[in-house]
């Protein structure tokens, strides 16, 4: 937690907040904060700042905040990932949020097991929890939006053309395709398949929507590794 | 498991092997293999090949192997990482092995908790287990070497000059330093600090050994994300 992310309900005025819950426990247990200490904070979808602890009780801390700067720029990417197995979902959300992704679609694919869609990590509360952890790690304040799309074909046919409009469209697909381009510096829509990859039908559907298959070389990476690798090659 | 990695003790002749243990259970339970099926295999520090299952019992499978090609090229990097917390060690070993790192040093640093060195993931057996999982994911056969160095100063003063000789030397350090270079295509020694970073004394010691601090921008990444990001920018 490199910042404490503050929600509207934490603020009692524009520059005063009361901190409770997980964020306070972290500051007490990991950082051992004292009255008068300074901590870094951010307001959801707002500025970053420095806060002084002006009151401290076991279950709450009052902060006096000096808002100072904009959060880091987002990555110009919309990320589309075939829903990974539940234990990976949490990590991938945190990773992509930390790296600055603001639009994330989890979609279905032939090789996505149906049970994955029942994952407790996909509830609204759990999605938000992991997004917040990612923002706090990155010292970012801008909440990403996570979309869940349980049907591949309607998503690609009806929604994707508008989502990907005017962007560079890439689908990561291990094979003899061209290598992933480097530092493209343009709005990009990036699709990443499940473990085992998209099936040929799915790649064809994406190609007919303007996507170009790109490869990361001979090594087959897990989704959780492929995501940061692709994002750091592209941007 | 994209290949089954075979050790000398699995081979009963140059092109015949008997498979047991975790690898067989994976093939039975996840891949549902049958007599006559083909699977991809690799020999530790040797070639990749295709194997036909010529005998199949509940607790063993006999493979007839056609060795065909070299494993993918390693990354030209020696990676030096301040020992992360135990639950991250396993993932980082798998990730760097999958990406092609062949020399990995876990070192001490001021912000590494002493208890981390007691982690069960650092036993020789557990290190090998995770290295093998990384190689099987990447379809690679060349075992990396993992070195444990529990004292920072003797490592940097006595060993590092020889380890880093004739290489580009970079230390990832979040700050206003120059950005991490892109696609350097030369032998590189890359040092990555603990959560919270190397302390100034440690950065100075590395600088006096020829290391240049480089940054990944404003966002602070977890070690497990910083590692694939740095490797994919550099290579």
PDB file of N, CA, C and O in Angstrom, chain A residues 2 72-74 91 95 97-100 137-140 182-183 219-222 224-225 228-229 232-233 235, chain B residues 2 72-74 91 95 97-100 137-140 182-183 219-222 224-225 228-229 232-233 235:
ATOM      1  N   UNK A   2       1.113   1.801  -1.188  1.00  0.00           N
ATOM      2  CA  UNK A   2       1.965   2.986  -1.283  1.00  0.00           C
ATOM      3  C   UNK A   2       1.176   4.284  -1.116  1.00  0.00           C
ATOM      4  O   UNK A   2       1.772   5.340  -0.874  1.00  0.00           O
ATOM      5  N   UNK A  72      -0.751   9.148 -12.176  1.00  0.00           N
ATOM      6  CA  UNK A  72      -0.021   8.862 -13.416  1.00  0.00           C
ATOM      7  C   UNK A  72      -0.977   8.615 -14.579  1.00  0.00           C
ATOM      8  O   UNK A  72      -2.121   8.225 -14.387  1.00  0.00           O
ATOM      9  N   UNK A  73      -0.476   8.850 -15.793  1.00  0.00           N
ATOM     10  CA  UNK A  73      -1.300   8.674 -16.997  1.00  0.00           C
ATOM     11  C   UNK A  73      -1.693   7.207 -17.151  1.00  0.00           C
ATOM     12  O   UNK A  73      -0.911   6.310 -16.850  1.00  0.00           O
ATOM     13  N   UNK A  74      -2.917   6.974 -17.627  1.00  0.00           N
ATOM     14  CA  UNK A  74      -3.319   5.580 -17.904  1.00  0.00           C
ATOM     15  C   UNK A  74      -2.615   5.044 -19.150  1.00  0.00           C
ATOM     16  O   UNK A  74      -2.093   5.816 -19.955  1.00  0.00           O
ATOM     17  N   UNK A  91      -4.908 -11.918  -9.080  1.00  0.00           N
ATOM     18  CA  UNK A  91      -3.568 -11.395  -9.386  1.00  0.00           C
ATOM     19  C   UNK A  91      -3.574 -10.583 -10.665  1.00  0.00           C
ATOM     20  O   UNK A  91      -2.911  -9.550 -10.762  1.00  0.00           O
ATOM     21  N   UNK A  95      -2.499  -6.774 -11.116  1.00  0.00           N
ATOM     22  CA  UNK A  95      -1.372  -6.442 -11.993  1.00  0.00           C
ATOM     23  C   UNK A  95      -1.761  -5.420 -13.051  1.00  0.00           C
ATOM     24  O   UNK A  95      -1.066  -4.422 -13.253  1.00  0.00           O
ATOM     25  N   UNK A  97      -4.257  -3.359 -13.089  1.00  0.00           N
ATOM     26  CA  UNK A  97      -4.593  -2.076 -12.473  1.00  0.00           C
ATOM     27  C   UNK A  97      -3.315  -1.328 -12.116  1.00  0.00           C
ATOM     28  O   UNK A  97      -3.187  -0.123 -12.368  1.00  0.00           O
ATOM     29  N   UNK A  98      -2.354  -2.033 -11.530  1.00  0.00           N
ATOM     30  CA  UNK A  98      -1.089  -1.402 -11.166  1.00  0.00           C
ATOM     31  C   UNK A  98      -0.385  -0.826 -12.392  1.00  0.00           C
ATOM     32  O   UNK A  98       0.237   0.234 -12.326  1.00  0.00           O
ATOM     33  N   UNK A  99      -0.514  -1.530 -13.525  1.00  0.00           N
ATOM     34  CA  UNK A  99       0.179  -1.061 -14.734  1.00  0.00           C
ATOM     35  C   UNK A  99      -0.569   0.055 -15.456  1.00  0.00           C
ATOM     36  O   UNK A  99      -0.032   0.645 -16.390  1.00  0.00           O
ATOM     37  N   UNK A 100      -1.820   0.345 -15.068  1.00  0.00           N
ATOM     38  CA  UNK A 100      -2.508   1.502 -15.645  1.00  0.00           C
ATOM     39  C   UNK A 100      -3.570   1.189 -16.676  1.00  0.00           C
ATOM     40  O   UNK A 100      -3.993   2.088 -17.410  1.00  0.00           O
ATOM     41  N   UNK A 137      -1.057   0.185  -4.822  1.00  0.00           N
ATOM     42  CA  UNK A 137       0.313  -0.214  -5.135  1.00  0.00           C
ATOM     43  C   UNK A 137       0.950   0.783  -6.110  1.00  0.00           C
ATOM     44  O   UNK A 137       2.091   1.199  -5.934  1.00  0.00           O
ATOM     45  N   UNK A 138       0.184   1.174  -7.138  1.00  0.00           N
ATOM     46  CA  UNK A 138       0.716   2.009  -8.221  1.00  0.00           C
ATOM     47  C   UNK A 138       0.725   3.492  -7.896  1.00  0.00           C
ATOM     48  O   UNK A 138       1.259   4.285  -8.658  1.00  0.00           O
ATOM     49  N   UNK A 139       0.132   3.894  -6.766  1.00  0.00           N
ATOM     50  CA  UNK A 139      -0.079   5.308  -6.459  1.00  0.00           C
ATOM     51  C   UNK A 139      -0.903   5.962  -7.568  1.00  0.00           C
ATOM     52  O   UNK A 139      -0.559   7.012  -8.099  1.00  0.00           O
ATOM     53  N   UNK A 140      -1.992   5.328  -7.891  1.00  0.00           N
ATOM     54  CA  UNK A 140      -2.924   5.791  -8.925  1.00  0.00           C
ATOM     55  C   UNK A 140      -4.287   5.954  -8.250  1.00  0.00           C
ATOM     56  O   UNK A 140      -4.536   5.371  -7.185  1.00  0.00           O
ATOM     57  N   UNK A 182       6.706  -3.185 -30.683  1.00  0.00           N
ATOM     58  CA  UNK A 182       7.337  -2.538 -29.527  1.00  0.00           C
ATOM     59  C   UNK A 182       6.928  -1.069 -29.484  1.00  0.00           C
ATOM     60  O   UNK A 182       6.947  -0.389 -30.516  1.00  0.00           O
ATOM     61  N   UNK A 183       6.586  -0.573 -28.322  1.00  0.00           N
ATOM     62  CA  UNK A 183       6.333   0.854 -28.104  1.00  0.00           C
ATOM     63  C   UNK A 183       5.478   1.497 -29.193  1.00  0.00           C
ATOM     64  O   UNK A 183       5.898   2.427 -29.870  1.00  0.00           O
ATOM     65  N   UNK A 219       8.596 -19.360 -26.360  1.00  0.00           N
ATOM     66  CA  UNK A 219       8.233 -19.692 -24.986  1.00  0.00           C
ATOM     67  C   UNK A 219       6.740 -19.447 -24.758  1.00  0.00           C
ATOM     68  O   UNK A 219       6.241 -18.376 -25.073  1.00  0.00           O
ATOM     69  N   UNK A 220       6.066 -20.436 -24.199  1.00  0.00           N
ATOM     70  CA  UNK A 220       4.638 -20.281 -23.892  1.00  0.00           C
ATOM     71  C   UNK A 220       4.556 -19.713 -22.480  1.00  0.00           C
ATOM     72  O   UNK A 220       5.016 -20.335 -21.513  1.00  0.00           O
ATOM     73  N   UNK A 221       3.973 -18.521 -22.345  1.00  0.00           N
ATOM     74  CA  UNK A 221       3.879 -17.879 -21.030  1.00  0.00           C
ATOM     75  C   UNK A 221       2.498 -18.101 -20.432  1.00  0.00           C
ATOM     76  O   UNK A 221       1.504 -18.150 -21.151  1.00  0.00           O
ATOM     77  N   UNK A 222       2.430 -18.201 -19.124  1.00  0.00           N
ATOM     78  CA  UNK A 222       1.137 -18.189 -18.447  1.00  0.00           C
ATOM     79  C   UNK A 222       0.482 -16.829 -18.650  1.00  0.00           C
ATOM     80  O   UNK A 222       1.180 -15.829 -18.794  1.00  0.00           O
ATOM     81  N   UNK A 224      -0.771 -14.827 -16.573  1.00  0.00           N
ATOM     82  CA  UNK A 224      -0.335 -13.831 -15.596  1.00  0.00           C
ATOM     83  C   UNK A 224       1.039 -13.252 -15.928  1.00  0.00           C
ATOM     84  O   UNK A 224       1.364 -12.161 -15.464  1.00  0.00           O
ATOM     85  N   UNK A 225       1.843 -13.971 -16.702  1.00  0.00           N
ATOM     86  CA  UNK A 225       3.130 -13.430 -17.156  1.00  0.00           C
ATOM     87  C   UNK A 225       2.965 -12.733 -18.499  1.00  0.00           C
ATOM     88  O   UNK A 225       3.551 -11.664 -18.733  1.00  0.00           O
ATOM     89  N   UNK A 228       1.725  -8.731 -18.261  1.00  0.00           N
ATOM     90  CA  UNK A 228       2.723  -7.662 -18.084  1.00  0.00           C
ATOM     91  C   UNK A 228       3.769  -7.623 -19.197  1.00  0.00           C
ATOM     92  O   UNK A 228       4.242  -6.536 -19.567  1.00  0.00           O
ATOM     93  N   UNK A 229       4.106  -8.774 -19.774  1.00  0.00           N
ATOM     94  CA  UNK A 229       5.089  -8.793 -20.859  1.00  0.00           C
ATOM     95  C   UNK A 229       4.539  -8.032 -22.071  1.00  0.00           C
ATOM     96  O   UNK A 229       5.204  -7.163 -22.635  1.00  0.00           O
ATOM     97  N   UNK A 232       4.257  -4.240 -21.409  1.00  0.00           N
ATOM     98  CA  UNK A 232       5.511  -3.485 -21.348  1.00  0.00           C
ATOM     99  C   UNK A 232       6.247  -3.483 -22.676  1.00  0.00           C
ATOM    100  O   UNK A 232       7.086  -2.616 -22.906  1.00  0.00           O
ATOM    101  N   UNK A 233       5.918  -4.411 -23.572  1.00  0.00           N
ATOM    102  CA  UNK A 233       6.467  -4.296 -24.932  1.00  0.00           C
ATOM    103  C   UNK A 233       5.728  -3.187 -25.696  1.00  0.00           C
ATOM    104  O   UNK A 233       6.324  -2.392 -26.398  1.00  0.00           O
ATOM    105  N   UNK A 235       3.982  -0.523 -24.551  1.00  0.00           N
ATOM    106  CA  UNK A 235       3.947   0.865 -24.046  1.00  0.00           C
ATOM    107  C   UNK A 235       5.201   1.219 -23.239  1.00  0.00           C
ATOM    108  O   UNK A 235       5.915   0.360 -22.821  1.00  0.00           O
TER     109      UNK A 235
ATOM    110  N   UNK B   2       3.542 -27.823 -20.735  1.00  0.00           N
ATOM    111  CA  UNK B   2       3.526 -27.910 -22.199  1.00  0.00           C
ATOM    112  C   UNK B   2       4.503 -28.956 -22.730  1.00  0.00           C
ATOM    113  O   UNK B   2       4.397 -29.364 -23.890  1.00  0.00           O
ATOM    114  N   UNK B  72      14.563 -23.239 -26.719  1.00  0.00           N
ATOM    115  CA  UNK B  72      14.697 -21.818 -27.075  1.00  0.00           C
ATOM    116  C   UNK B  72      15.942 -21.201 -26.441  1.00  0.00           C
ATOM    117  O   UNK B  72      16.431 -21.669 -25.421  1.00  0.00           O
ATOM    118  N   UNK B  73      16.436 -20.143 -27.073  1.00  0.00           N
ATOM    119  CA  UNK B  73      17.642 -19.469 -26.581  1.00  0.00           C
ATOM    120  C   UNK B  73      17.394 -18.856 -25.203  1.00  0.00           C
ATOM    121  O   UNK B  73      16.299 -18.352 -24.933  1.00  0.00           O
ATOM    122  N   UNK B  74      18.388 -18.896 -24.324  1.00  0.00           N
ATOM    123  CA  UNK B  74      18.228 -18.237 -23.024  1.00  0.00           C
ATOM    124  C   UNK B  74      18.286 -16.714 -23.171  1.00  0.00           C
ATOM    125  O   UNK B  74      18.749 -16.202 -24.190  1.00  0.00           O
ATOM    126  N   UNK B  91       6.531 -18.048  -7.222  1.00  0.00           N
ATOM    127  CA  UNK B  91       6.043 -17.464  -8.477  1.00  0.00           C
ATOM    128  C   UNK B  91       7.169 -16.822  -9.272  1.00  0.00           C
ATOM    129  O   UNK B  91       7.207 -16.919 -10.499  1.00  0.00           O
ATOM    130  N   UNK B  95       8.321 -17.717 -12.981  1.00  0.00           N
ATOM    131  CA  UNK B  95       8.239 -16.692 -14.030  1.00  0.00           C
ATOM    132  C   UNK B  95       9.582 -16.478 -14.718  1.00  0.00           C
ATOM    133  O   UNK B  95       9.658 -16.464 -15.946  1.00  0.00           O
ATOM    134  N   UNK B  97      12.146 -18.429 -14.836  1.00  0.00           N
ATOM    135  CA  UNK B  97      12.548 -19.632 -15.573  1.00  0.00           C
ATOM    136  C   UNK B  97      11.787 -19.707 -16.890  1.00  0.00           C
ATOM    137  O   UNK B  97      12.365 -19.983 -17.947  1.00  0.00           O
ATOM    138  N   UNK B  98      10.504 -19.444 -16.848  1.00  0.00           N
ATOM    139  CA  UNK B  98       9.689 -19.469 -18.065  1.00  0.00           C
ATOM    140  C   UNK B  98      10.203 -18.462 -19.092  1.00  0.00           C
ATOM    141  O   UNK B  98      10.192 -18.715 -20.291  1.00  0.00           O
ATOM    142  N   UNK B  99      10.673 -17.303 -18.597  1.00  0.00           N
ATOM    143  CA  UNK B  99      11.131 -16.265 -19.518  1.00  0.00           C
ATOM    144  C   UNK B  99      12.547 -16.515 -20.041  1.00  0.00           C
ATOM    145  O   UNK B  99      13.000 -15.807 -20.940  1.00  0.00           O
ATOM    146  N   UNK B 100      13.273 -17.478 -19.476  1.00  0.00           N
ATOM    147  CA  UNK B 100      14.576 -17.829 -20.041  1.00  0.00           C
ATOM    148  C   UNK B 100      15.793 -17.346 -19.273  1.00  0.00           C
ATOM    149  O   UNK B 100      16.901 -17.341 -19.800  1.00  0.00           O
ATOM    150  N   UNK B 137       6.500 -25.169 -18.587  1.00  0.00           N
ATOM    151  CA  UNK B 137       5.598 -24.162 -19.137  1.00  0.00           C
ATOM    152  C   UNK B 137       6.175 -23.567 -20.425  1.00  0.00           C
ATOM    153  O   UNK B 137       5.479 -23.385 -21.417  1.00  0.00           O
ATOM    154  N   UNK B 138       7.487 -23.247 -20.388  1.00  0.00           N
ATOM    155  CA  UNK B 138       8.135 -22.531 -21.499  1.00  0.00           C
ATOM    156  C   UNK B 138       8.555 -23.454 -22.632  1.00  0.00           C
ATOM    157  O   UNK B 138       9.011 -22.985 -23.664  1.00  0.00           O
ATOM    158  N   UNK B 139       8.450 -24.768 -22.458  1.00  0.00           N
ATOM    159  CA  UNK B 139       9.012 -25.735 -23.405  1.00  0.00           C
ATOM    160  C   UNK B 139      10.518 -25.511 -23.550  1.00  0.00           C
ATOM    161  O   UNK B 139      11.056 -25.402 -24.652  1.00  0.00           O
ATOM    162  N   UNK B 140      11.177 -25.441 -22.429  1.00  0.00           N
ATOM    163  CA  UNK B 140      12.627 -25.225 -22.352  1.00  0.00           C
ATOM    164  C   UNK B 140      13.207 -26.410 -21.588  1.00  0.00           C
ATOM    165  O   UNK B 140      12.485 -27.098 -20.845  1.00  0.00           O
ATOM    166  N   UNK B 182      15.465   0.022 -23.713  1.00  0.00           N
ATOM    167  CA  UNK B 182      14.616  -0.917 -24.458  1.00  0.00           C
ATOM    168  C   UNK B 182      15.488  -1.773 -25.366  1.00  0.00           C
ATOM    169  O   UNK B 182      16.384  -1.256 -26.037  1.00  0.00           O
ATOM    170  N   UNK B 183      15.225  -3.059 -25.406  1.00  0.00           N
ATOM    171  CA  UNK B 183      15.868  -3.977 -26.361  1.00  0.00           C
ATOM    172  C   UNK B 183      17.371  -3.774 -26.471  1.00  0.00           C
ATOM    173  O   UNK B 183      17.901  -3.455 -27.531  1.00  0.00           O
ATOM    174  N   UNK B 219       4.696   4.617 -11.606  1.00  0.00           N
ATOM    175  CA  UNK B 219       3.968   3.530 -10.952  1.00  0.00           C
ATOM    176  C   UNK B 219       4.948   2.611 -10.223  1.00  0.00           C
ATOM    177  O   UNK B 219       5.928   2.164 -10.803  1.00  0.00           O
ATOM    178  N   UNK B 220       4.651   2.314  -8.958  1.00  0.00           N
ATOM    179  CA  UNK B 220       5.486   1.395  -8.187  1.00  0.00           C
ATOM    180  C   UNK B 220       4.930  -0.007  -8.402  1.00  0.00           C
ATOM    181  O   UNK B 220       3.784  -0.277  -8.066  1.00  0.00           O
ATOM    182  N   UNK B 221       5.757  -0.887  -8.967  1.00  0.00           N
ATOM    183  CA  UNK B 221       5.291  -2.249  -9.259  1.00  0.00           C
ATOM    184  C   UNK B 221       5.769  -3.209  -8.182  1.00  0.00           C
ATOM    185  O   UNK B 221       6.853  -3.050  -7.630  1.00  0.00           O
ATOM    186  N   UNK B 222       4.971  -4.222  -7.895  1.00  0.00           N
ATOM    187  CA  UNK B 222       5.444  -5.320  -7.056  1.00  0.00           C
ATOM    188  C   UNK B 222       6.590  -6.026  -7.761  1.00  0.00           C
ATOM    189  O   UNK B 222       6.630  -6.063  -8.994  1.00  0.00           O
ATOM    190  N   UNK B 224       7.033  -9.095  -8.322  1.00  0.00           N
ATOM    191  CA  UNK B 224       6.570 -10.123  -9.254  1.00  0.00           C
ATOM    192  C   UNK B 224       6.094  -9.545 -10.584  1.00  0.00           C
ATOM    193  O   UNK B 224       6.059 -10.256 -11.588  1.00  0.00           O
ATOM    194  N   UNK B 225       5.708  -8.266 -10.599  1.00  0.00           N
ATOM    195  CA  UNK B 225       5.349  -7.601 -11.859  1.00  0.00           C
ATOM    196  C   UNK B 225       6.571  -6.920 -12.467  1.00  0.00           C
ATOM    197  O   UNK B 225       6.775  -6.955 -13.687  1.00  0.00           O
ATOM    198  N   UNK B 228       8.958  -9.424 -14.847  1.00  0.00           N
ATOM    199  CA  UNK B 228       8.631  -9.610 -16.271  1.00  0.00           C
ATOM    200  C   UNK B 228       8.631  -8.309 -17.064  1.00  0.00           C
ATOM    201  O   UNK B 228       8.991  -8.302 -18.249  1.00  0.00           O
ATOM    202  N   UNK B 229       8.240  -7.204 -16.433  1.00  0.00           N
ATOM    203  CA  UNK B 229       8.239  -5.914 -17.145  1.00  0.00           C
ATOM    204  C   UNK B 229       9.663  -5.533 -17.548  1.00  0.00           C
ATOM    205  O   UNK B 229       9.927  -5.184 -18.708  1.00  0.00           O
ATOM    206  N   UNK B 232      11.072  -7.855 -20.274  1.00  0.00           N
ATOM    207  CA  UNK B 232      10.503  -7.713 -21.621  1.00  0.00           C
ATOM    208  C   UNK B 232      10.824  -6.355 -22.229  1.00  0.00           C
ATOM    209  O   UNK B 232      10.756  -6.209 -23.452  1.00  0.00           O
ATOM    210  N   UNK B 233      11.178  -5.376 -21.411  1.00  0.00           N
ATOM    211  CA  UNK B 233      11.683  -4.129 -22.005  1.00  0.00           C
ATOM    212  C   UNK B 233      13.116  -4.335 -22.511  1.00  0.00           C
ATOM    213  O   UNK B 233      13.483  -3.875 -23.591  1.00  0.00           O
ATOM    214  N   UNK B 235      14.736  -7.153 -23.420  1.00  0.00           N
ATOM    215  CA  UNK B 235      15.049  -8.186 -24.433  1.00  0.00           C
ATOM    216  C   UNK B 235      13.877  -8.438 -25.389  1.00  0.00           C
ATOM    217  O   UNK B 235      12.780  -8.085 -25.097  1.00  0.00           O
TER     218      UNK B 235
END
